[in-house]
PDB file of C-alpha atoms in Angstrom:
ATOM      1  CA  MET A   1      97.466  93.545 126.403  1.00 44.00           C
ATOM      2  CA  THR A   2      94.725  91.946 124.348  1.00 53.00           C
ATOM      3  CA  ARG A   3      94.266  93.843 120.977  1.00 56.00           C
ATOM      4  CA  THR A   4      91.016  94.912 119.849  1.00 58.00           C
ATOM      5  CA  VAL A   5      89.410  93.641 116.529  1.00 61.00           C
ATOM      6  CA  SER A   6      90.202  96.839 114.719  1.00 62.00           C
ATOM      7  CA  ASP A   7      93.912  96.992 115.719  1.00 77.00           C
ATOM      8  CA  ARG A   8      95.036  93.318 115.072  1.00 84.00           C
ATOM      9  CA  PRO A   9      97.639  93.015 112.361  1.00 92.00           C
ATOM     10  CA  ARG A  10      96.601  91.847 109.102  1.00 95.00           C
ATOM     11  CA  PRO A  11      99.732  90.872 107.226  1.00 96.00           C
ATOM     12  CA  PHE A  12      97.669  89.434 104.337  1.00 98.00           C
ATOM     13  CA  GLY A  13      94.745  91.705 104.435  1.00 98.00           C
ATOM     14  CA  ARG A  14      91.177  90.587 105.018  1.00 98.00           C
ATOM     15  CA  LEU A  15      90.103  88.482 102.046  1.00 98.00           C
ATOM     16  CA  ALA A  16      92.526  85.694 100.643  1.00 98.00           C
ATOM     17  CA  THR A  17      91.274  82.893  98.368  1.00 98.00           C
ATOM     18  CA  ALA A  18      92.901  79.474  98.149  1.00 98.00           C
ATOM     19  CA  MET A  19      93.202  79.528  94.218  1.00 98.00           C
ATOM     20  CA  VAL A  20      92.436  76.428  92.077  1.00 98.00           C
ATOM     21  CA  THR A  21      95.091  75.523  89.641  1.00 98.00           C
ATOM     22  CA  PRO A  22      93.604  75.681  86.089  1.00 98.00           C
ATOM     23  CA  PHE A  23      94.394  72.818  83.749  1.00 98.00           C
ATOM     24  CA  LEU A  24      94.079  72.358  80.094  1.00 98.00           C
ATOM     25  CA  ALA A  25      91.617  69.532  78.654  1.00 97.00           C
ATOM     26  CA  ASP A  26      94.689  67.233  78.585  1.00 97.00           C
ATOM     27  CA  GLY A  27      95.555  67.856  82.237  1.00 97.00           C
ATOM     28  CA  SER A  28      98.616  69.973  81.746  1.00 98.00           C
ATOM     29  CA  LEU A  29      99.118  73.290  83.586  1.00 98.00           C
ATOM     30  CA  ASP A  30      97.228  76.234  82.088  1.00 98.00           C
ATOM     31  CA  ALA A  31      99.555  79.132  83.052  1.00 98.00           C
ATOM     32  CA  ALA A  32      97.651  81.591  80.999  1.00 98.00           C
ATOM     33  CA  GLY A  33      94.354  80.626  82.459  1.00 98.00           C
ATOM     34  CA  ALA A  34      95.820  81.015  86.024  1.00 98.00           C
ATOM     35  CA  ALA A  35      96.885  84.556  85.183  1.00 98.00           C
ATOM     36  CA  ARG A  36      93.270  85.174  84.138  1.00 98.00           C
ATOM     37  CA  LEU A  37      91.748  83.748  87.070  1.00 98.00           C
ATOM     38  CA  ALA A  38      94.046  85.572  89.422  1.00 98.00           C
ATOM     39  CA  ALA A  39      93.057  88.908  87.686  1.00 98.00           C
ATOM     40  CA  HIS A  40      89.315  87.993  88.274  1.00 98.00           C
ATOM     41  CA  LEU A  41      89.879  87.054  91.907  1.00 98.00           C
ATOM     42  CA  VAL A  42      91.646  90.309  92.529  1.00 98.00           C
ATOM     43  CA  ASP A  43      89.886  92.795  90.284  1.00 98.00           C
ATOM     44  CA  GLU A  44      86.415  91.337  90.354  1.00 97.00           C
ATOM     45  CA  GLN A  45      86.333  89.699  93.614  1.00 98.00           C
ATOM     46  CA  GLY A  46      88.254  92.144  95.831  1.00 98.00           C
ATOM     47  CA  ASN A  47      90.978  89.769  97.138  1.00 98.00           C
ATOM     48  CA  ASP A  48      93.858  91.247  99.120  1.00 98.00           C
ATOM     49  CA  ALA A  49      96.009  87.979  98.698  1.00 98.00           C
ATOM     50  CA  LEU A  50      95.976  84.813  96.854  1.00 98.00           C
ATOM     51  CA  VAL A  51      97.253  81.403  98.030  1.00 98.00           C
ATOM     52  CA  VAL A  52      98.668  79.337  95.043  1.00 98.00           C
ATOM     53  CA  SER A  53      99.577  75.607  95.416  1.00 98.00           C
ATOM     54  CA  GLY A  54      97.584  74.992  98.475  1.00 97.00           C
ATOM     55  CA  THR A  55      95.460  71.768  98.759  1.00 96.00           C
ATOM     56  CA  THR A  56      92.683  73.635  96.716  1.00 97.00           C
ATOM     57  CA  GLY A  57      95.548  74.260  93.981  1.00 98.00           C
ATOM     58  CA  GLU A  58      95.983  70.530  93.840  1.00 98.00           C
ATOM     59  CA  SER A  59      99.368  70.759  95.241  1.00 97.00           C
ATOM     60  CA  PRO A  60      99.668  66.975  95.857  1.00 96.00           C
ATOM     61  CA  THR A  61      99.516  66.307  92.108  1.00 98.00           C
ATOM     62  CA  THR A  62     101.588  69.272  90.782  1.00 98.00           C
ATOM     63  CA  THR A  63     105.342  69.042  90.236  1.00 98.00           C
ATOM     64  CA  ASP A  64     107.779  71.441  91.690  1.00 98.00           C
ATOM     65  CA  ALA A  65     108.479  72.968  88.225  1.00 98.00           C
ATOM     66  CA  GLU A  66     104.709  73.355  87.759  1.00 98.00           C
ATOM     67  CA  LYS A  67     104.397  75.132  91.069  1.00 98.00           C
ATOM     68  CA  GLU A  68     107.112  77.561  90.214  1.00 98.00           C
ATOM     69  CA  THR A  69     105.638  78.268  86.694  1.00 98.00           C
ATOM     70  CA  LEU A  70     102.198  78.790  88.338  1.00 98.00           C
ATOM     71  CA  LEU A  71     103.515  81.178  91.111  1.00 98.00           C
ATOM     72  CA  ARG A  72     105.553  83.211  88.531  1.00 98.00           C
ATOM     73  CA  ALA A  73     102.288  83.569  86.240  1.00 98.00           C
ATOM     74  CA  VAL A  74     100.135  84.730  89.099  1.00 98.00           C
ATOM     75  CA  LEU A  75     102.776  87.027  90.255  1.00 98.00           C
ATOM     76  CA  GLU A  76     103.075  88.635  86.946  1.00 98.00           C
ATOM     77  CA  ALA A  77      99.387  89.009  86.617  1.00 98.00           C
ATOM     78  CA  VAL A  78      98.518  90.437  89.956  1.00 98.00           C
ATOM     79  CA  GLY A  79     101.640  90.728  92.153  1.00 97.00           C
ATOM     80  CA  ASP A  80     101.754  94.552  91.917  1.00 97.00           C
ATOM     81  CA  ARG A  81      98.217  94.765  93.462  1.00 97.00           C
ATOM     82  CA  ALA A  82      97.696  91.785  95.789  1.00 98.00           C
ATOM     83  CA  GLN A  83      99.924  89.532  97.750  1.00 98.00           C
ATOM     84  CA  VAL A  84     100.731  86.184  96.477  1.00 98.00           C
ATOM     85  CA  ILE A  85     101.363  83.415  98.984  1.00 98.00           C
ATOM     86  CA  ALA A  86     102.921  80.230  98.002  1.00 98.00           C
ATOM     87  CA  GLY A  87     101.810  76.952  99.564  1.00 98.00           C
ATOM     88  CA  VAL A  88     105.137  75.041 100.363  1.00 98.00           C
ATOM     89  CA  GLY A  89     104.172  72.770 103.114  1.00 97.00           C
ATOM     90  CA  THR A  90     104.917  69.081 102.581  1.00 97.00           C
ATOM     91  CA  ASN A  91     105.589  66.192 105.374  1.00 96.00           C
ATOM     92  CA  ASP A  92     109.212  66.489 104.560  1.00 98.00           C
ATOM     93  CA  THR A  93     110.951  69.532 106.395  1.00 98.00           C
ATOM     94  CA  HIS A  94     113.832  69.584 103.729  1.00 98.00           C
ATOM     95  CA  HIS A  95     111.423  69.473 100.775  1.00 98.00           C
ATOM     96  CA  SER A  96     109.489  72.242 102.301  1.00 98.00           C
ATOM     97  CA  ILE A  97     112.508  74.324 102.769  1.00 98.00           C
ATOM     98  CA  GLU A  98     113.563  73.817  99.130  1.00 98.00           C
ATOM     99  CA  LEU A  99     109.920  75.050  97.969  1.00 98.00           C
ATOM    100  CA  ALA A 100     110.129  77.990 100.308  1.00 98.00           C
ATOM    101  CA  ARG A 101     113.370  79.141  98.953  1.00 98.00           C
ATOM    102  CA  ALA A 102     112.238  78.590  95.393  1.00 98.00           C
ATOM    103  CA  ALA A 103     109.207  80.818  96.246  1.00 98.00           C
ATOM    104  CA  GLU A 104     111.057  83.559  97.637  1.00 98.00           C
ATOM    105  CA  LYS A 105     113.512  83.617  94.610  1.00 98.00           C
ATOM    106  CA  ALA A 106     110.415  83.619  92.304  1.00 98.00           C
ATOM    107  CA  GLY A 107     109.015  86.707  94.294  1.00 98.00           C
ATOM    108  CA  ALA A 108     106.350  85.362  96.505  1.00 98.00           C
ATOM    109  CA  HIS A 109     105.153  87.757  99.285  1.00 98.00           C
ATOM    110  CA  GLY A 110     104.598  84.925 101.819  1.00 98.00           C
ATOM    111  CA  VAL A 111     104.412  81.229 102.263  1.00 98.00           C
ATOM    112  CA  LEU A 112     101.811  78.936 103.611  1.00 98.00           C
ATOM    113  CA  VAL A 113     103.100  75.926 105.500  1.00 98.00           C
ATOM    114  CA  VAL A 114     100.555  73.056 106.458  1.00 98.00           C
ATOM    115  CA  THR A 115     101.154  70.898 109.372  1.00 97.00           C
ATOM    116  CA  PRO A 116     103.121  67.699 108.124  1.00 97.00           C
ATOM    117  CA  TYR A 117     100.669  65.045 107.135  1.00 95.00           C
ATOM    118  CA  TYR A 118     100.425  61.283 107.687  1.00 94.00           C
ATOM    119  CA  ASN A 119     103.684  61.009 109.704  1.00 94.00           C
ATOM    120  CA  ARG A 120     102.127  62.707 112.556  1.00 94.00           C
ATOM    121  CA  PRO A 121     105.137  64.325 114.269  1.00 97.00           C
ATOM    122  CA  PRO A 122     105.006  65.356 118.152  1.00 98.00           C
ATOM    123  CA  GLN A 123     104.483  68.833 118.895  1.00 98.00           C
ATOM    124  CA  ALA A 124     108.286  69.337 119.264  1.00 98.00           C
ATOM    125  CA  GLY A 125     108.609  67.954 115.720  1.00 98.00           C
ATOM    126  CA  LEU A 126     106.072  70.650 114.710  1.00 98.00           C
ATOM    127  CA  LEU A 127     108.012  73.382 116.249  1.00 98.00           C
ATOM    128  CA  HIS A 128     111.090  72.340 114.596  1.00 98.00           C
ATOM    129  CA  HIS A 129     109.523  71.958 111.106  1.00 98.00           C
ATOM    130  CA  PHE A 130     107.903  75.395 111.105  1.00 98.00           C
ATOM    131  CA  ARG A 131     110.852  77.180 112.513  1.00 98.00           C
ATOM    132  CA  ALA A 132     113.168  75.605 110.196  1.00 98.00           C
ATOM    133  CA  VAL A 133     111.177  76.578 106.977  1.00 98.00           C
ATOM    134  CA  ALA A 134     110.915  80.126 108.586  1.00 98.00           C
ATOM    135  CA  ASP A 135     114.647  80.166 109.178  1.00 98.00           C
ATOM    136  CA  ALA A 136     115.280  79.050 105.545  1.00 97.00           C
ATOM    137  CA  CYS A 137     113.896  82.116 103.727  1.00 96.00           C
ATOM    138  CA  GLY A 138     112.916  85.730 104.445  1.00 97.00           C
ATOM    139  CA  LEU A 139     109.192  85.457 103.659  1.00 98.00           C
ATOM    140  CA  PRO A 140     106.362  85.909 106.275  1.00 98.00           C
ATOM    141  CA  MET A 141     104.649  82.569 106.952  1.00 98.00           C
ATOM    142  CA  MET A 142     101.231  81.499 107.531  1.00 98.00           C
ATOM    143  CA  VAL A 143     100.910  78.411 109.526  1.00 98.00           C
ATOM    144  CA  TYR A 144      97.924  75.966 108.338  1.00 98.00           C
ATOM    145  CA  ASP A 145      96.467  74.036 111.044  1.00 97.00           C
ATOM    146  CA  ILE A 146      94.104  71.408 109.502  1.00 96.00           C
ATOM    147  CA  PRO A 147      93.955  68.430 111.597  1.00 94.00           C
ATOM    148  CA  ILE A 148      91.367  66.675 109.755  1.00 91.00           C
ATOM    149  CA  ARG A 149      93.843  66.402 106.744  1.00 90.00           C
ATOM    150  CA  SER A 150      97.093  66.369 108.689  1.00 93.00           C
ATOM    151  CA  GLY A 151      96.001  63.941 111.469  1.00 92.00           C
ATOM    152  CA  ILE A 152      97.251  66.062 114.046  1.00 95.00           C
ATOM    153  CA  PRO A 153      96.419  69.550 115.555  1.00 96.00           C
ATOM    154  CA  ILE A 154      99.090  72.121 116.366  1.00 97.00           C
ATOM    155  CA  LYS A 155      98.297  72.721 120.182  1.00 97.00           C
ATOM    156  CA  SER A 156      97.864  76.134 121.499  1.00 97.00           C
ATOM    157  CA  GLU A 157     100.918  76.123 123.591  1.00 98.00           C
ATOM    158  CA  THR A 158     102.931  75.362 120.304  1.00 98.00           C
ATOM    159  CA  MET A 159     101.089  78.115 118.404  1.00 98.00           C
ATOM    160  CA  VAL A 160     102.372  80.580 121.184  1.00 98.00           C
ATOM    161  CA  ARG A 161     105.804  79.288 120.912  1.00 98.00           C
ATOM    162  CA  LEU A 162     105.902  79.713 116.999  1.00 98.00           C
ATOM    163  CA  ALA A 163     104.576  83.275 117.566  1.00 98.00           C
ATOM    164  CA  GLU A 164     107.941  84.050 118.985  1.00 98.00           C
ATOM    165  CA  HIS A 165     109.476  83.661 115.493  1.00 98.00           C
ATOM    166  CA  GLU A 166     109.696  87.086 113.686  1.00 98.00           C
ATOM    167  CA  ARG A 167     108.424  85.560 110.409  1.00 98.00           C
ATOM    168  CA  ILE A 168     105.789  83.374 111.719  1.00 98.00           C
ATOM    169  CA  VAL A 169     102.947  85.954 111.586  1.00 98.00           C
ATOM    170  CA  ALA A 170      99.638  84.210 110.724  1.00 98.00           C
ATOM    171  CA  VAL A 171      97.416  81.108 111.108  1.00 98.00           C
ATOM    172  CA  LYS A 172      95.163  79.679 108.556  1.00 98.00           C
ATOM    173  CA  ASP A 173      92.751  77.972 111.118  1.00 98.00           C
ATOM    174  CA  ALA A 174      90.776  74.854 109.721  1.00 97.00           C
ATOM    175  CA  LYS A 175      90.580  73.256 113.329  1.00 95.00           C
ATOM    176  CA  GLY A 176      87.433  75.099 114.203  1.00 90.00           C
ATOM    177  CA  ASP A 177      88.094  75.156 118.021  1.00 94.00           C
ATOM    178  CA  MET A 178      86.900  78.615 119.133  1.00 95.00           C
ATOM    179  CA  VAL A 179      88.118  78.235 122.590  1.00 95.00           C
ATOM    180  CA  GLU A 180      91.687  77.281 121.490  1.00 95.00           C
ATOM    181  CA  THR A 181      91.593  80.205 118.999  1.00 95.00           C
ATOM    182  CA  SER A 182      90.481  82.601 121.567  1.00 96.00           C
ATOM    183  CA  TRP A 183      93.285  81.577 123.955  1.00 96.00           C
ATOM    184  CA  VAL A 184      96.039  82.050 121.279  1.00 97.00           C
ATOM    185  CA  THR A 185      94.601  85.343 120.007  1.00 96.00           C
ATOM    186  CA  GLY A 186      94.641  86.609 123.553  1.00 95.00           C
ATOM    187  CA  ARG A 187      98.460  85.716 124.056  1.00 96.00           C
ATOM    188  CA  THR A 188      99.899  86.630 120.682  1.00 97.00           C
ATOM    189  CA  ASP A 189      99.822  88.949 117.616  1.00 96.00           C
ATOM    190  CA  LEU A 190      99.171  86.003 115.281  1.00 98.00           C
ATOM    191  CA  ALA A 191      96.850  86.985 112.607  1.00 98.00           C
ATOM    192  CA  TYR A 192      93.997  84.295 112.424  1.00 98.00           C
ATOM    193  CA  TYR A 193      92.486  83.493 109.052  1.00 98.00           C
ATOM    194  CA  SER A 194      89.655  81.132 108.854  1.00 98.00           C
ATOM    195  CA  GLY A 195      90.454  78.102 106.818  1.00 98.00           C
ATOM    196  CA  ASP A 196      86.790  77.015 106.797  1.00 97.00           C
ATOM    197  CA  ASP A 197      84.441  79.612 105.185  1.00 98.00           C
ATOM    198  CA  LYS A 198      81.486  79.131 107.326  1.00 98.00           C
ATOM    199  CA  ASN A 199      83.491  79.561 110.508  1.00 98.00           C
ATOM    200  CA  THR A 200      84.842  83.089 109.424  1.00 98.00           C
ATOM    201  CA  LEU A 201      82.339  85.135 111.391  1.00 98.00           C
ATOM    202  CA  PRO A 202      82.528  82.956 114.587  1.00 97.00           C
ATOM    203  CA  LEU A 203      86.207  82.989 114.413  1.00 97.00           C
ATOM    204  CA  MET A 204      86.276  86.789 113.961  1.00 97.00           C
ATOM    205  CA  SER A 205      84.305  86.959 117.246  1.00 96.00           C
ATOM    206  CA  VAL A 206      87.179  85.336 119.168  1.00 96.00           C
ATOM    207  CA  GLY A 207      89.965  87.589 117.355  1.00 96.00           C
ATOM    208  CA  ALA A 208      90.364  86.231 113.742  1.00 97.00           C
ATOM    209  CA  VAL A 209      91.019  88.888 111.073  1.00 98.00           C
ATOM    210  CA  GLY A 210      89.799  87.345 107.894  1.00 98.00           C
ATOM    211  CA  VAL A 211      89.612  84.374 105.751  1.00 98.00           C
ATOM    212  CA  VAL A 212      91.467  82.080 103.119  1.00 98.00           C
ATOM    213  CA  GLY A 213      88.240  81.031 101.374  1.00 98.00           C
ATOM    214  CA  VAL A 214      87.198  78.795  98.660  1.00 98.00           C
ATOM    215  CA  PRO A 215      83.704  80.018  97.659  1.00 98.00           C
ATOM    216  CA  THR A 216      85.430  83.382  97.578  1.00 98.00           C
ATOM    217  CA  HIS A 217      86.329  82.595  93.886  1.00 98.00           C
ATOM    218  CA  LEU A 218      82.797  83.786  93.207  1.00 98.00           C
ATOM    219  CA  PHE A 219      81.576  85.305  96.389  1.00 98.00           C
ATOM    220  CA  GLY A 220      84.604  87.229  97.444  1.00 98.00           C
ATOM    221  CA  ARG A 221      83.221  90.712  97.537  1.00 98.00           C
ATOM    222  CA  ARG A 222      80.257  89.593  99.697  1.00 98.00           C
ATOM    223  CA  THR A 223      82.601  87.763 102.181  1.00 98.00           C
ATOM    224  CA  LYS A 224      84.653  90.738 102.452  1.00 98.00           C
ATOM    225  CA  ALA A 225      81.667  93.010 103.171  1.00 98.00           C
ATOM    226  CA  MET A 226      80.762  90.597 106.002  1.00 98.00           C
ATOM    227  CA  ILE A 227      84.221  90.888 107.415  1.00 98.00           C
ATOM    228  CA  GLU A 228      84.113  94.660 107.144  1.00 97.00           C
ATOM    229  CA  ALA A 229      80.719  94.984 108.723  1.00 98.00           C
ATOM    230  CA  PHE A 230      81.695  93.124 111.876  1.00 97.00           C
ATOM    231  CA  GLU A 231      85.003  94.975 112.078  1.00 96.00           C
ATOM    232  CA  SER A 232      82.923  98.310 111.913  1.00 96.00           C
ATOM    233  CA  GLY A 233      80.650  97.130 114.843  1.00 96.00           C
ATOM    234  CA  ASP A 234      77.661  96.080 112.683  1.00 98.00           C
ATOM    235  CA  ALA A 235      77.408  92.587 114.146  1.00 97.00           C
ATOM    236  CA  GLU A 236      73.813  92.191 113.118  1.00 98.00           C
ATOM    237  CA  GLY A 237      74.532  93.191 109.511  1.00 98.00           C
ATOM    238  CA  ALA A 238      77.625  90.802 109.394  1.00 98.00           C
ATOM    239  CA  LEU A 239      75.334  87.971 110.806  1.00 98.00           C
ATOM    240  CA  GLU A 240      72.733  88.513 108.117  1.00 98.00           C
ATOM    241  CA  MET A 241      75.409  88.412 105.467  1.00 98.00           C
ATOM    242  CA  HIS A 242      76.832  85.160 106.888  1.00 98.00           C
ATOM    243  CA  ARG A 243      73.394  83.576 106.813  1.00 98.00           C
ATOM    244  CA  ALA A 244      72.766  84.573 103.354  1.00 98.00           C
ATOM    245  CA  LEU A 245      76.003  82.862 102.315  1.00 98.00           C
ATOM    246  CA  LEU A 246      75.515  79.738 104.246  1.00 98.00           C
ATOM    247  CA  PRO A 247      74.252  77.778 101.112  1.00 98.00           C
ATOM    248  CA  VAL A 248      77.509  78.294  99.358  1.00 98.00           C
ATOM    249  CA  PHE A 249      79.661  77.970 102.515  1.00 97.00           C
ATOM    250  CA  ASN A 250      78.172  74.513 102.725  1.00 96.00           C
ATOM    251  CA  GLY A 251      77.345  73.690  99.239  1.00 97.00           C
ATOM    252  CA  PHE A 252      80.986  74.037  97.774  1.00 98.00           C
ATOM    253  CA  PHE A 253      81.987  71.213 100.053  1.00 97.00           C
ATOM    254  CA  ARG A 254      79.332  68.580  99.419  1.00 97.00           C
ATOM    255  CA  THR A 255      82.114  66.702  97.811  1.00 97.00           C
ATOM    256  CA  GLN A 256      85.861  67.631  97.858  1.00 95.00           C
ATOM    257  CA  GLY A 257      86.062  71.471  97.431  1.00 96.00           C
ATOM    258  CA  VAL A 258      88.104  71.519  94.378  1.00 98.00           C
ATOM    259  CA  ILE A 259      85.819  69.572  92.365  1.00 98.00           C
ATOM    260  CA  LEU A 260      82.751  71.796  92.804  1.00 98.00           C
ATOM    261  CA  THR A 261      84.902  75.024  92.679  1.00 98.00           C
ATOM    262  CA  LYS A 262      86.192  74.123  89.258  1.00 98.00           C
ATOM    263  CA  ALA A 263      82.710  73.114  88.133  1.00 98.00           C
ATOM    264  CA  ALA A 264      81.485  76.435  89.325  1.00 98.00           C
ATOM    265  CA  LEU A 265      84.070  78.608  87.642  1.00 98.00           C
ATOM    266  CA  ALA A 266      83.572  76.588  84.269  1.00 98.00           C
ATOM    267  CA  LEU A 267      79.951  77.427  84.471  1.00 97.00           C
ATOM    268  CA  GLU A 268      80.926  81.083  84.804  1.00 97.00           C
ATOM    269  CA  GLY A 269      83.121  80.806  81.883  1.00 97.00           C
ATOM    270  CA  LEU A 270      86.296  81.116  84.051  1.00 98.00           C
ATOM    271  CA  PRO A 271      89.659  79.123  83.782  1.00 98.00           C
ATOM    272  CA  ALA A 272      89.453  75.975  85.489  1.00 98.00           C
ATOM    273  CA  GLY A 273      89.676  72.871  83.582  1.00 98.00           C
ATOM    274  CA  PRO A 274      89.583  69.210  84.821  1.00 98.00           C
ATOM    275  CA  VAL A 275      90.707  67.982  88.116  1.00 98.00           C
ATOM    276  CA  ARG A 276      93.796  65.603  88.404  1.00 98.00           C
ATOM    277  CA  PRO A 277      93.419  61.907  89.775  1.00 98.00           C
ATOM    278  CA  PRO A 278      92.723  60.684  92.273  1.00 98.00           C
ATOM    279  CA  LEU A 279      90.032  63.547  92.204  1.00 98.00           C
ATOM    280  CA  VAL A 280      87.354  63.153  89.933  1.00 98.00           C
ATOM    281  CA  ASP A 281      85.158  65.887  88.065  1.00 98.00           C
ATOM    282  CA  ALA A 282      81.545  66.637  89.246  1.00 98.00           C
ATOM    283  CA  THR A 283      78.749  64.614  88.213  1.00 98.00           C
ATOM    284  CA  THR A 284      75.646  66.090  86.615  1.00 98.00           C
ATOM    285  CA  ALA A 285      73.766  65.498  89.736  1.00 98.00           C
ATOM    286  CA  GLU A 286      76.612  67.245  91.838  1.00 98.00           C
ATOM    287  CA  ILE A 287      76.481  70.221  89.454  1.00 98.00           C
ATOM    288  CA  ALA A 288      72.621  70.430  89.474  1.00 98.00           C
ATOM    289  CA  GLN A 289      72.933  70.612  93.328  1.00 98.00           C
ATOM    290  CA  LEU A 290      75.758  73.157  93.225  1.00 98.00           C
ATOM    291  CA  ARG A 291      73.392  75.469  90.956  1.00 98.00           C
ATOM    292  CA  GLU A 292      70.606  75.185  93.522  1.00 98.00           C
ATOM    293  CA  ASP A 293      73.242  76.230  96.277  1.00 98.00           C
ATOM    294  CA  CYS A 294      74.613  79.090  94.444  1.00 98.00           C
ATOM    295  CA  PHE A 295      71.068  80.312  93.456  1.00 98.00           C
ATOM    296  CA  ALA A 296      69.989  80.119  97.160  1.00 98.00           C
ATOM    297  CA  ALA A 297      72.848  82.620  97.826  1.00 98.00           C
ATOM    298  CA  GLY A 298      71.967  84.789  94.977  1.00 97.00           C
ATOM    299  CA  LEU A 299      74.041  83.759  92.035  1.00 97.00           C
ATOM    300  CA  THR A 300      72.591  82.009  89.080  1.00 96.00           C
ATOM    301  CA  LEU A 301      75.609  80.140  87.776  1.00 95.00           C
ATOM    302  CA  GLY A 302      76.318  80.774  84.088  1.00 86.00           C
ATOM    303  CA  SER A 303      74.347  84.173  83.899  1.00 75.00           C
ATOM    304  CA  GLY A 304      77.316  86.297  85.055  1.00 58.00           C
ATOM    305  CA  GLU A 305      74.734  88.124  87.308  1.00 61.00           C
ATOM    306  CA  GLN A 306      74.618  87.987  91.065  1.00 62.00           C
ATOM    307  CA  VAL A 307      72.176  89.610  93.276  1.00 52.00           C
ATOM    308  CA  ALA A 308      72.385  90.575  96.941  1.00 49.00           C
ATOM    309  CA  ALA A 309      70.684  87.933  99.105  1.00 45.00           C
ATOM    310  CA  THR A 310      70.583  90.594 101.860  1.00 41.00           C
ATOM    311  CA  HIS A 311      69.609  94.095 101.501  1.00 34.00           C
ATOM    312  CA  ARG A 312      72.866  95.256 103.426  1.00 39.00           C
ATOM    313  CA  TRP A 313      75.339  94.055 100.854  1.00 38.00           C
ATOM    314  CA  THR A 314      76.517  96.390  98.344  1.00 39.00           C
ATOM    315  CA  GLU A 315      79.167  96.341  95.618  1.00 38.00           C
TER     316      GLU A 315
END
């Protein structure tokens, strides 16, 4: 029987942020800054969960040792009041298993496993990969479907088969195919989380339960209010909030999302630091446009103040 919006499982809550990894000026890991940023995301932005060492966390350029140090710092900071999900996906099944086991040992509450990228395995290979990682540790898994980066989508039939595994419980959906998502949510209990902020509300209309966001570093409470409004039956109010946030849903991704997120955090006086190559830091022109986008959504960057861009939103 198809579940209603209100009774679908939410293993990682409604609001999660794919957290940036703060670095010091010399490019080294800023573990203390990561702990402070995690506390901001949970206490000030209302996150139910945080993803560390995802792509937004610059996982391609952090070492395994840095990933473990980062995870432990975030767990110590907020692990008693939010779930901490470790990004462990690579395009090497054995390496992903090693990272998943290390995350479990460190105390993570779940793992995020992206579709293997570049080598483009067939669907049978995807089934083997995700199941092997799920079998290797006792943590609940969120599968990350992002064909624009991985080069291959996870087909709906494959998702349904993955849902048979007791520890594969959620999907971060950056595919943006509402019909396919609707097909899977109608046949499984997989908890779908939007992996593209602007699609959060549309995906909820076909069965999603929340978001793993990026602008949510600074717009978390408003995004969560939008989700809760839709869940409560206030579709009109949710749409109003969605439209008010569109400037940042789009603006944070005018270039690679990490770049502008770190720029925004720095302007707000929060830990961020530089990006690591091959990424490059935001230009003066990009920062000026980012200020305009945030202002259009009700935030004057650097002021520490955010006003509701819609009368329906309250703290």
